[in-house]
């Protein structure tokens, strides 16, 4: 794969980044806008890692700091999501083909559902980085991770009717609360973006309980794939 000098790695919650932070030996730490950034190496790959906190604004702010102050060349987001597609099960891995907002609606002026004016409807993920994620999943023992559109919005979805509405309206596989905001930030800065999520719940009535039970293990699985990605980048990038 093409060489990426410094990889930005983002998660929203502590459980999504802790595995990777433990792999960093004596990182350089800086803070900005209440966010903490860890500069160093994961499996030999230079990275800057941060926890964005939950939601679109936190995600976009943290991504922009990663780009401006962390000087990263690409960003990969790791974490958990609620499944929309009934074919998905808890702990399944998803490599996003694109990220899209589900809570943006300017359709009265002719824009597509989810489309911010003057922005694309969907933010395509970087094909090469995404392919590397698929290969990293295989190395982790997951031969065929799901691939498809992942939705983002500032709501934890926990109702079967809303889940099915989103699934039908956007033909998306999963829903979370940050990916599209980071994708838009990378789009505006012309840097590659990739998005990996593990299913923690099915965005239905049992989603809050399922999230409590399964998000930690799901987040660890996704982070382990990112560590494999870093190892591959370090070995091919020199
Ligand atoms: N992240 C994990 N599960 C989610 C859900 N059901 N809705 C929104 N974000 C999530």
XYZ file of N, CA, C and O in Angstrom, residues 7-77:
284
model
N -0.416 8.202 10.899
C -1.830 7.812 10.855
C -2.549 8.371 12.071
O -2.124 8.143 13.212
N -3.623 9.083 11.864
C -4.482 9.520 12.965
C -5.455 8.398 13.291
O -6.046 7.808 12.392
N -5.589 8.093 14.576
C -6.555 7.069 15.001
C -7.505 7.702 16.009
O -7.073 8.268 17.014
N -8.791 7.588 15.720
C -9.813 8.169 16.600
C -10.799 7.113 17.058
O -11.177 6.235 16.280
N -11.230 7.231 18.306
C -12.387 6.507 18.809
C -13.203 7.510 19.591
O -12.723 8.613 19.900
N -14.444 7.157 19.946
C -15.264 8.113 20.690
C -15.111 7.919 22.197
O -15.056 8.886 22.949
N -15.035 6.661 22.601
C -15.056 6.356 24.043
C -13.747 5.706 24.464
O -13.018 5.147 23.640
N -13.498 5.744 25.776
C -12.281 5.143 26.337
C -12.135 3.674 25.903
O -11.045 3.252 25.516
N -13.245 2.921 25.944
C -13.158 1.491 25.582
C -12.722 1.302 24.136
O -12.253 0.233 23.780
N -12.895 2.335 23.303
C -12.545 2.208 21.879
C -11.071 2.516 21.603
O -10.560 2.170 20.537
N -10.400 3.195 22.526
C -8.998 3.579 22.270
C -7.994 2.949 23.241
O -6.794 2.929 22.966
N -8.477 2.401 24.368
C -7.559 1.962 25.433
C -6.615 0.850 24.975
O -5.420 0.847 25.308
N -7.131 -0.093 24.174
C -6.292 -1.206 23.682
C -5.101 -0.666 22.900
O -3.967 -1.119 23.064
N -5.349 0.328 22.063
C -4.280 0.880 21.221
C -3.320 1.730 22.054
O -2.115 1.718 21.828
N -3.877 2.456 23.023
C -2.988 3.287 23.854
C -2.028 2.405 24.653
O -0.868 2.767 24.835
N -2.499 1.253 25.077
C -1.628 0.336 25.815
C -0.502 -0.220 24.944
O 0.509 -0.694 25.460
N -0.673 -0.152 23.624
C 0.385 -0.629 22.715
C 1.430 0.446 22.454
O 2.434 0.186 21.794
N 1.192 1.671 22.932
C 2.129 2.777 22.683
C 3.119 2.880 23.845
O 2.708 2.982 24.998
N 4.409 2.861 23.494
C 5.445 2.921 24.512
C 5.849 4.386 24.730
O 6.372 5.025 23.811
N 5.587 4.900 25.902
C 5.948 6.280 26.264
C 5.577 7.312 25.186
O 6.459 7.972 24.621
N 4.300 7.436 24.875
C 3.894 8.416 23.862
C 4.110 9.846 24.338
O 4.110 10.113 25.552
N 4.301 10.741 23.371
C 4.303 12.175 23.675
C 2.842 12.608 23.797
O 2.024 12.265 22.941
N 2.515 13.333 24.851
C 1.105 13.671 25.092
C 0.909 15.178 24.962
O 1.697 15.960 25.491
N -0.124 15.594 24.202
C -0.510 17.004 24.220
C -2.026 17.113 24.311
O -2.753 16.178 23.976
N -2.480 18.256 24.827
C -3.932 18.455 24.945
C -4.334 19.729 24.210
O -3.555 20.684 24.096
N -5.558 19.706 23.711
C -6.118 20.885 23.059
C -7.638 20.751 23.060
O -8.156 19.664 22.797
N -8.331 21.843 23.354
C -9.807 21.858 23.395
C -10.360 20.736 24.280
O -11.390 20.122 23.953
N -9.649 20.464 25.362
C -10.116 19.443 26.296
C -9.875 18.014 25.826
O -10.287 17.071 26.509
N -9.219 17.849 24.672
C -8.933 16.501 24.157
C -7.461 16.186 24.385
O -6.612 17.088 24.310
N -7.157 14.915 24.625
C -5.777 14.477 24.844
C -5.310 13.675 23.636
O -6.052 12.817 23.139
N -4.095 13.985 23.181
C -3.544 13.349 21.977
C -2.259 12.614 22.349
O -1.413 13.159 23.065
N -2.115 11.380 21.848
C -0.960 10.529 22.148
C -0.189 10.299 20.857
O -0.682 9.640 19.938
N 1.028 10.867 20.811
C 1.889 10.745 19.626
C 2.921 9.672 19.888
O 3.608 9.716 20.923
N 3.064 8.736 18.964
C 4.066 7.686 19.150
C 3.898 6.623 18.094
O 3.516 6.929 16.953
N 4.161 5.372 18.457
C 4.050 4.281 17.490
C 3.138 3.183 18.008
O 3.165 2.856 19.200
N 2.331 2.628 17.099
C 1.591 1.390 17.366
C 2.129 0.357 16.396
O 2.053 0.561 15.173
N 2.699 -0.720 16.908
C 3.263 -1.796 16.063
C 4.231 -1.235 15.013
O 4.244 -1.663 13.872
N 4.994 -0.215 15.387
C 6.009 0.351 14.492
C 5.512 1.458 13.576
O 6.296 2.150 12.923
N 4.189 1.663 13.524
C 3.612 2.707 12.656
C 3.457 4.019 13.440
O 2.819 4.021 14.501
N 4.025 5.121 12.931
C 3.800 6.406 13.601
C 2.311 6.775 13.603
O 1.660 6.738 12.548
N 1.784 7.088 14.771
C 0.357 7.409 14.896
C 0.169 8.590 15.855
O 1.039 8.899 16.671
N -0.983 9.214 15.742
C -1.477 10.103 16.791
C -2.871 9.580 17.140
O -3.735 9.466 16.257
N -3.061 9.244 18.415
C -4.298 8.604 18.869
C -5.063 9.561 19.774
O -4.458 10.232 20.618
N -6.376 9.622 19.616
C -7.164 10.434 20.539
C -8.561 9.876 20.729
O -9.095 9.181 19.870
N -9.150 10.224 21.866
C -10.553 9.897 22.168
C -11.356 11.166 21.910
O -11.131 12.196 22.568
N -12.269 11.103 20.959
C -13.000 12.304 20.553
C -14.115 12.679 21.527
O -14.519 13.836 21.595
N -14.627 11.695 22.265
C -15.894 11.776 22.998
C -17.052 11.629 22.013
O -16.872 11.667 20.796
N -18.249 11.511 22.571
C -19.394 11.081 21.757
C -19.994 12.237 20.946
O -20.066 13.370 21.414
N -20.437 11.947 19.735
C -21.211 12.887 18.941
C -20.418 13.572 17.836
O -19.186 13.554 17.804
N -21.178 14.221 16.941
C -20.594 14.746 15.699
C -19.660 15.928 15.931
O -18.608 16.019 15.289
N -20.024 16.848 16.820
C -19.174 18.031 17.027
C -17.848 17.626 17.668
O -16.769 18.037 17.222
N -17.916 16.787 18.722
C -16.680 16.290 19.338
C -15.794 15.616 18.298
O -14.566 15.799 18.295
N -16.409 14.834 17.435
C -15.644 14.077 16.440
C -14.961 15.021 15.449
O -13.774 14.861 15.143
N -15.697 16.007 14.959
C -15.130 16.924 13.965
C -14.024 17.788 14.564
O -12.960 17.982 13.947
N -14.257 18.286 15.777
C -13.241 19.120 16.447
C -11.951 18.321 16.653
O -10.848 18.791 16.346
N -12.091 17.105 17.138
C -10.899 16.288 17.428
C -10.174 15.918 16.135
O -8.936 15.931 16.086
N -10.934 15.623 15.097
C -10.305 15.291 13.807
C -9.518 16.481 13.259
O -8.402 16.317 12.753
N -10.065 17.675 13.393
C -9.362 18.852 12.861
C -8.073 19.115 13.645
O -7.054 19.503 13.049
N -8.099 18.869 14.950
C -6.871 19.040 15.745
C -5.837 17.975 15.350
O -4.639 18.273 15.247
N -6.310 16.753 15.125
C -5.393 15.684 14.663
C -4.684 16.112 13.384
O -3.494 15.862 13.207
N -5.433 16.756 12.503
C -4.864 17.175 11.211
C -3.934 18.381 11.399
O -2.801 18.383 10.915
N -4.393 19.403 12.122
C -3.618 20.656 12.250
C -2.402 20.496 13.170
O -1.303 20.918 12.819
N -2.620 19.928 14.339
C -1.527 19.856 15.326
C -0.842 18.496 15.320
O 0.362 18.413 15.570
N -1.595 17.441 15.051
C -1.012 16.094 14.987
C -0.333 15.834 13.660
O 0.419 14.873 13.533
N -0.635 16.674 12.663
C -0.021 16.565 11.322
C -0.175 15.155 10.732
O 0.772 14.604 10.158
N -1.363 14.582 10.912
C -1.581 13.236 10.381
C -1.895 13.305 8.879
O -2.403 14.300 8.378
N -1.568 12.209 8.179
C -1.763 12.155 6.720
C -3.058 11.448 6.346
O -3.487 11.503 5.190
N -3.648 10.740 7.294
C -4.908 10.016 7.074
C -5.506 9.749 8.448
O -4.799 9.774 9.456
N -6.821 9.506 8.474
C -7.472 9.178 9.753
C -8.269 7.892 9.597
O -8.986 7.687 8.603
N -8.143 7.032 10.596
C -8.999 5.853 10.678
C -9.766 5.928 11.998
O -9.206 6.289 13.030
N -11.072 5.650 11.927
C -11.918 5.680 13.117
C -12.219 4.247 13.537
O -12.573 3.410 12.706
